[in-house]
CSV table of C-alpha atoms in Angstrom, one decimal:
chain,number,residue,atom,x,y,z
A,14,MET,CA,92.1,45.0,65.6
A,15,LEU,CA,93.8,44.7,68.9
A,16,SER,CA,92.2,46.1,72.1
A,17,ASP,CA,93.9,49.1,73.6
A,18,ASP,CA,95.4,47.0,76.3
A,19,ASP,CA,96.7,44.4,73.9
A,20,LEU,CA,98.1,47.1,71.6
A,21,SER,CA,100.0,48.8,74.4
A,22,GLN,CA,101.3,45.5,75.7
A,23,ARG,CA,102.6,44.5,72.3
A,24,LEU,CA,104.2,47.8,71.6
A,25,ASN,CA,105.8,48.0,75.0
A,26,ALA,CA,107.3,44.5,74.5
A,27,TRP,CA,108.6,45.5,71.1
A,28,PHE,CA,110.2,48.6,72.7
A,29,ARG,CA,111.9,46.7,75.4
A,30,ALA,CA,113.4,44.4,72.9
A,31,GLU,CA,114.2,46.8,70.0
A,32,ALA,CA,114.6,50.4,71.4
A,33,ARG,CA,117.7,52.3,70.4
A,34,PRO,CA,120.3,52.4,73.2
A,35,LEU,CA,120.2,56.2,73.6
A,36,PRO,CA,122.4,57.3,76.5
A,37,TRP,CA,119.6,59.2,78.4
A,38,ARG,CA,117.5,56.0,78.5
A,39,HIS,CA,119.9,54.3,80.9
A,40,PRO,CA,118.2,53.6,84.2
A,41,GLU,CA,120.8,55.5,86.2
A,42,VAL,CA,120.3,58.8,84.3
A,43,THR,CA,119.0,61.5,86.6
A,44,ALA,CA,116.1,63.8,85.9
A,45,TRP,CA,118.6,66.5,85.0
A,46,GLY,CA,120.0,64.3,82.4
A,47,VAL,CA,116.5,63.7,81.0
A,48,LEU,CA,115.8,67.4,81.0
A,49,VAL,CA,119.0,68.2,79.1
A,50,SER,CA,118.2,65.5,76.5
A,51,GLU,CA,114.8,67.0,75.9
A,52,PHE,CA,116.2,70.5,75.4
A,53,MET,CA,118.8,69.2,73.0
A,54,SER,CA,116.4,67.0,71.0
A,55,GLN,CA,114.1,69.9,70.2
A,56,GLN,CA,114.4,70.3,66.4
A,57,THR,CA,117.7,68.3,66.4
A,58,GLN,CA,118.2,64.6,65.3
A,59,VAL,CA,119.0,62.3,68.3
A,60,GLU,CA,122.1,61.0,66.4
A,61,ARG,CA,123.6,64.5,66.7
A,62,VAL,CA,122.4,65.0,70.2
A,63,ALA,CA,123.9,61.8,71.8
A,64,PRO,CA,127.6,62.7,71.8
A,65,ARG,CA,127.0,66.3,72.8
A,66,TRP,CA,124.7,65.2,75.6
A,67,GLN,CA,127.4,62.8,76.9
A,68,MET,CA,130.0,65.6,77.0
A,69,TRP,CA,127.5,68.0,78.6
A,70,ILE,CA,126.5,65.6,81.4
A,71,GLU,CA,130.1,64.7,82.1
A,72,ARG,CA,131.0,68.4,82.5
A,73,TRP,CA,127.8,69.4,84.3
A,74,PRO,CA,126.2,66.4,86.0
A,75,SER,CA,123.7,68.6,87.9
A,76,ALA,CA,121.9,71.9,87.4
A,77,ALA,CA,124.0,73.6,90.1
A,78,GLU,CA,127.2,72.9,88.3
A,79,LEU,CA,125.9,74.4,85.1
A,80,ALA,CA,124.5,77.4,86.9
A,81,ALA,CA,127.9,78.1,88.5
A,82,GLU,CA,129.3,78.8,85.0
A,83,ALA,CA,128.8,81.8,82.8
A,84,PRO,CA,126.0,81.5,80.2
A,85,GLY,CA,128.6,81.8,77.5
A,86,GLU,CA,130.1,78.5,78.5
A,87,ALA,CA,126.8,76.8,77.8
A,88,VAL,CA,126.6,78.5,74.4
A,89,LYS,CA,130.1,77.2,73.6
A,90,ALA,CA,129.3,73.7,74.7
A,91,TRP,CA,126.2,73.7,72.7
A,92,ASP,CA,128.5,73.8,69.6
A,93,ARG,CA,126.6,73.2,66.4
A,94,LEU,CA,123.3,71.7,67.7
A,95,GLY,CA,121.5,74.6,66.2
A,96,TYR,CA,119.0,77.1,67.7
A,97,PRO,CA,121.6,78.2,70.4
A,98,ARG,CA,119.0,80.2,72.3
A,99,ARG,CA,118.2,76.8,73.8
A,100,ALA,CA,121.6,76.9,75.5
A,101,LEU,CA,120.7,80.2,77.2
A,102,TRP,CA,117.3,78.9,78.3
A,103,LEU,CA,118.8,75.7,79.7
A,104,HIS,CA,121.4,77.8,81.6
A,105,ARG,CA,118.7,80.0,83.1
A,106,THR,CA,116.6,76.9,83.9
A,107,ALA,CA,119.6,75.4,85.7
A,108,GLU,CA,119.9,78.6,87.8
A,109,ILE,CA,116.2,78.4,88.8
A,110,ILE,CA,116.5,74.6,89.6
A,111,ALA,CA,119.6,75.2,91.7
A,112,THR,CA,118.3,78.2,93.6
A,113,GLU,CA,114.5,77.6,93.9
A,114,HIS,CA,114.3,73.8,93.8
A,115,ASP,CA,117.3,72.7,95.8
A,116,ASN,CA,119.1,71.5,92.7
A,117,VAL,CA,116.3,69.0,92.0
A,118,VAL,CA,114.4,69.0,88.7
A,119,PRO,CA,110.7,69.4,89.5
A,120,SER,CA,108.4,66.5,88.8
A,121,ASP,CA,105.2,68.5,88.6
A,122,VAL,CA,104.1,69.5,85.1
A,123,GLU,CA,103.1,73.0,86.2
A,124,ALA,CA,106.4,73.7,87.9
A,125,LEU,CA,108.2,72.4,84.9
A,126,LEU,CA,106.2,74.7,82.6
A,127,ALA,CA,107.4,77.7,84.6
A,128,LEU,CA,111.0,77.0,83.6
A,129,PRO,CA,112.5,78.9,80.6
A,130,GLY,CA,112.3,77.0,77.3
A,131,VAL,CA,110.0,74.3,78.7
A,132,GLY,CA,106.8,73.8,76.8
A,133,THR,CA,103.9,71.3,76.9
A,134,TYR,CA,105.9,68.5,75.4
A,135,THR,CA,109.1,68.9,77.4
A,136,ALA,CA,107.3,69.3,80.7
A,137,ARG,CA,105.3,66.1,80.2
A,138,ALA,CA,108.3,64.2,78.9
A,139,VAL,CA,110.4,65.0,81.9
A,140,ALA,CA,107.5,64.1,84.3
A,141,ALA,CA,107.0,60.8,82.5
A,142,PHE,CA,110.5,59.7,81.6
A,143,ALA,CA,112.3,61.0,84.7
A,144,TYR,CA,109.7,60.4,87.3
A,145,GLY,CA,107.3,57.8,85.9
A,146,GLU,CA,104.3,60.1,86.2
A,147,ARG,CA,101.3,59.2,84.0
A,148,HIS,CA,100.9,61.9,81.4
A,149,PRO,CA,100.4,61.6,77.6
A,150,VAL,CA,103.6,62.7,75.9
A,151,VAL,CA,103.0,63.7,72.3
A,152,ASP,CA,105.7,64.6,69.7
A,153,THR,CA,105.7,64.6,65.9
A,154,ASN,CA,106.4,60.9,65.7
A,155,THR,CA,103.6,60.1,68.2
A,156,ARG,CA,101.1,62.2,66.3
A,157,ARG,CA,101.9,60.4,63.0
A,158,VAL,CA,101.4,57.0,64.5
A,159,LEU,CA,98.1,58.0,66.1
A,160,ALA,CA,97.0,59.5,62.8
A,161,ARG,CA,97.6,56.2,60.9
A,162,VAL,CA,96.7,53.6,63.6
A,163,ARG,CA,93.7,55.3,65.2
A,164,HIS,CA,92.3,57.4,62.3
A,165,GLY,CA,93.5,55.8,59.1
A,166,ILE,CA,95.1,59.0,57.9
A,167,ALA,CA,98.5,59.0,56.1
A,168,GLN,CA,100.0,62.0,58.1
A,169,ALA,CA,99.0,64.0,61.1
A,170,GLY,CA,97.6,67.5,60.6
A,171,MET,CA,98.7,70.6,62.5
A,172,PRO,CA,99.2,70.1,66.3
A,173,ALA,CA,96.1,70.5,68.4
A,174,ASP,CA,94.9,70.1,72.0
A,175,ARG,CA,93.1,67.0,71.0
A,176,ASP,CA,96.4,65.2,70.4
A,177,LEU,CA,96.9,64.8,74.2
A,178,ALA,CA,93.3,63.4,74.6
A,179,ASP,CA,93.9,61.1,71.6
A,180,LEU,CA,96.9,59.5,73.4
A,181,GLU,CA,95.2,59.6,76.8
A,182,GLU,CA,92.5,57.2,75.4
A,183,ILE,CA,95.0,54.4,74.9
A,184,LEU,CA,97.6,55.2,77.6
A,185,PRO,CA,97.9,52.3,80.1
A,186,HIS,CA,96.7,53.0,83.6
A,187,ASP,CA,99.8,51.6,85.2
A,188,ARG,CA,102.3,54.4,85.6
A,189,ALA,CA,105.4,52.4,84.6
A,190,GLU,CA,103.6,50.9,81.6
A,191,ALA,CA,102.3,54.4,80.6
A,192,ALA,CA,105.9,55.8,80.7
A,193,THR,CA,107.1,52.9,78.5
A,194,PHE,CA,104.2,53.3,76.1
A,195,ASN,CA,104.9,57.0,75.7
A,196,ALA,CA,108.5,56.2,74.7
A,197,ALA,CA,107.5,53.2,72.6
A,198,ILE,CA,105.0,54.9,70.4
A,199,MET,CA,107.5,57.8,69.9
A,200,GLU,CA,110.2,55.3,69.0
A,201,LEU,CA,107.9,53.5,66.6
A,202,GLY,CA,107.3,56.7,64.7
A,203,ALA,CA,111.0,57.5,64.6
A,204,VAL,CA,112.3,54.2,63.3
A,205,ILE,CA,109.4,52.3,61.7
A,206,CYS,CA,106.3,54.4,61.1
A,207,THR,CA,108.3,57.1,59.4
A,208,ALA,CA,106.9,60.0,57.4
A,209,ARG,CA,108.3,59.0,54.0
A,210,ALA,CA,109.1,55.3,54.0
A,211,PRO,CA,107.2,53.4,56.7
A,212,ARG,CA,108.4,49.9,57.3
A,213,CYS,CA,105.0,48.4,57.8
A,214,GLU,CA,106.3,44.8,57.2
A,215,VAL,CA,108.1,44.9,60.5
A,216,CYS,CA,105.6,47.0,62.5
A,217,PRO,CA,104.6,45.2,65.7
A,218,ILE,CA,101.0,46.7,65.5
A,219,ALA,CA,100.5,46.6,61.8
A,220,ASP,CA,97.4,44.4,62.2
A,221,SER,CA,95.7,47.3,64.2
A,222,CYS,CA,96.6,50.1,61.8
A,223,ARG,CA,93.5,51.6,60.1
A,224,TRP,CA,95.6,53.3,57.5
A,225,ALA,CA,97.1,49.9,56.4
A,226,ALA,CA,93.7,48.2,56.6
A,227,ALA,CA,92.3,50.9,54.2
A,228,GLY,CA,95.1,50.2,51.7
A,229,TYR,CA,97.4,53.1,52.5
A,230,PRO,CA,95.2,55.9,51.1
A,231,ASP,CA,96.9,59.2,50.1
A,232,ASN,CA,94.6,61.2,52.4
A,233,ALA,CA,97.1,63.3,54.3
A,234,PRO,CA,95.8,66.8,55.4
A,235,GLU,CA,97.0,69.8,53.5
A,236,LYS,CA,100.7,70.1,53.9
A,237,ARG,CA,102.4,72.8,55.9
A,238,PRO,CA,104.4,75.5,54.0
A,239,LYS,CA,107.9,74.3,53.3
A,240,GLN,CA,110.6,75.4,55.6
A,241,ALA,CA,112.8,78.1,54.0
A,242,ARG,CA,116.1,76.8,52.6
A,243,PHE,CA,119.1,76.9,54.9
A,244,ASP,CA,121.7,78.0,52.4
A,245,GLY,CA,122.0,81.8,52.5
A,246,SER,CA,119.4,82.1,55.3
A,247,ASP,CA,119.7,84.3,58.4
A,248,ARG,CA,120.1,81.1,60.4
A,249,GLN,CA,123.2,80.1,58.4
A,250,VAL,CA,124.7,83.6,58.7
A,251,ARG,CA,124.1,83.7,62.4
A,252,GLY,CA,125.8,80.3,62.7
A,253,ARG,CA,128.9,81.6,61.0
A,254,ILE,CA,129.1,84.4,63.6
A,255,MET,CA,128.5,82.1,66.5
A,256,ALA,CA,131.2,79.7,65.2
A,257,LEU,CA,133.7,82.5,65.4
A,258,MET,CA,132.5,83.6,68.9
A,259,ARG,CA,132.8,80.0,70.2
A,260,LYS,CA,136.4,79.7,69.0
A,261,ALA,CA,137.5,83.2,70.2
A,262,SER,CA,139.7,83.2,73.3
A,263,ALA,CA,139.0,86.9,73.8
A,264,GLY,CA,136.6,89.6,72.6
A,265,VAL,CA,135.8,89.9,68.9
A,266,PHE,CA,135.5,93.2,67.1
A,267,PRO,CA,132.3,93.8,65.1
A,268,ALA,CA,134.2,94.0,61.9
A,269,GLU,CA,135.5,90.5,62.5
A,270,ALA,CA,132.0,89.2,63.1
A,271,LEU,CA,130.7,90.8,60.0
A,272,GLU,CA,133.6,89.3,58.0
A,273,ALA,CA,132.8,85.8,59.3
A,274,ALA,CA,129.2,86.4,58.3
A,275,ARG,CA,130.3,87.2,54.7
A,276,SER,CA,132.3,84.0,54.4
A,277,GLY,CA,129.5,82.2,52.5
A,278,PRO,CA,126.3,82.9,50.5
A,279,LEU,CA,124.2,85.8,51.5
A,280,SER,CA,120.6,86.7,50.5
A,281,ASP,CA,121.3,90.5,50.6
A,282,ASP,CA,123.9,93.0,51.6
A,283,GLU,CA,122.3,93.9,54.9
A,284,GLN,CA,122.2,90.3,56.1
A,285,PRO,CA,125.5,90.3,58.0
A,286,THR,CA,124.5,93.3,60.1
A,287,ARG,CA,121.0,92.0,60.6
A,288,ALA,CA,122.3,88.6,61.7
A,289,LEU,CA,124.7,90.2,64.2
A,290,GLU,CA,122.1,92.5,65.7
A,291,SER,CA,119.7,89.7,66.1
A,292,LEU,CA,122.3,87.7,68.0
A,293,VAL,CA,122.8,90.7,70.3
A,294,SER,CA,119.1,91.1,70.7
A,295,ASP,CA,118.7,87.4,71.6
A,296,GLY,CA,121.4,87.7,74.3
A,297,LEU,CA,123.7,85.3,72.6
A,298,ILE,CA,126.3,88.0,72.1
A,299,VAL,CA,127.0,90.8,74.5
A,300,ARG,CA,128.7,94.1,73.7
A,301,TYR,CA,131.6,95.0,76.0
A,302,GLY,CA,132.9,98.4,75.0
A,303,ALA,CA,134.2,98.1,71.4
A,304,GLU,CA,134.2,94.3,71.5
A,305,LEU,CA,131.7,91.4,71.3
A,306,GLN,CA,131.7,88.5,73.7
A,307,LEU,CA,129.6,85.5,74.7
A,308,PRO,CA,127.4,86.2,77.7
C-alpha cells in the first residue's frame, strides 16, 4: 500500500497527464467561470455542460453582465440542461456578486455558502479550484473512490459529514497540490473508478485499493431507492412547457402551455395543470395579465 503522500503524488501526476480537457480547467478561466461550471454540472453530465458553458461565458463573461439581463434570459440560455431553477439561482447569485462583492466571486467558503444555490460541495469547489484554497471537495465520484481505496467497500453509502474528514486525512498540505488532488480523485471516479464498470487495470493507484486487494467483494451498502422514471413524469411535462416558453417571442396563453404539456405521455389528467402551476410557483414562469412569460 502506498503512503498518503505517495498516493497523492501518483494520482496528481496521472491527472496532469490524463485529465479531460474540460474548458473550465483552462488556467485563464476566472472564478466566475468556475462558479458557472459548478452550477451547470450539478446533476448534469459534463459532456452536456461543456458547449452550454462556453456559450454562456462568451455572452456573460462576468457576474455583472448576467445581472444586467432579465432572469428570463438566463432561463432561455440554460436551454435543456435540466433543473432550470439553477438558472434563476445563478442569476440571483450574479446580482449579489455584482452589487455586494464588487463583481468578484468570493473566495471564502462561508461567503460562498450565503449565495443562492450554493451548497457545501459548490462552495468548497469554487474556493479550491478558482482560488487554490485548501479544502476537501467531495462529490459522488470522490466518495466512491474513497469507499473502495480507503475502506474496501464496493460503493459509497449515503452522503455524511464524515466524507469531508475522510478526504481531509489524505489531502496534501500544499495548497496547489491539494487543489489538484481534489480534481484528480474526482476525475478518477468519473472516468476509471466508475460505478458499474471500473477499469482497474489502468487505475494509477490500484495497488493501494483495499477493495481490489480483498478480491472485489460485493459488499456495497443498501442501495438507495431508484429514481422515478422520466417518461411521463412531472419533470418531463414541465420541460415541454419550458421548451415552449424559451422559443416564444412574446407572451404565451395558458391554453398554449397546457397544450404543449399534453404533447407527450402523461401520468394523469391533472398533470399539465400541476406542472404549469409548479413552474409559476418556482418563479420560472410569471403571469402578466392573461399571458405567461419568462421572468
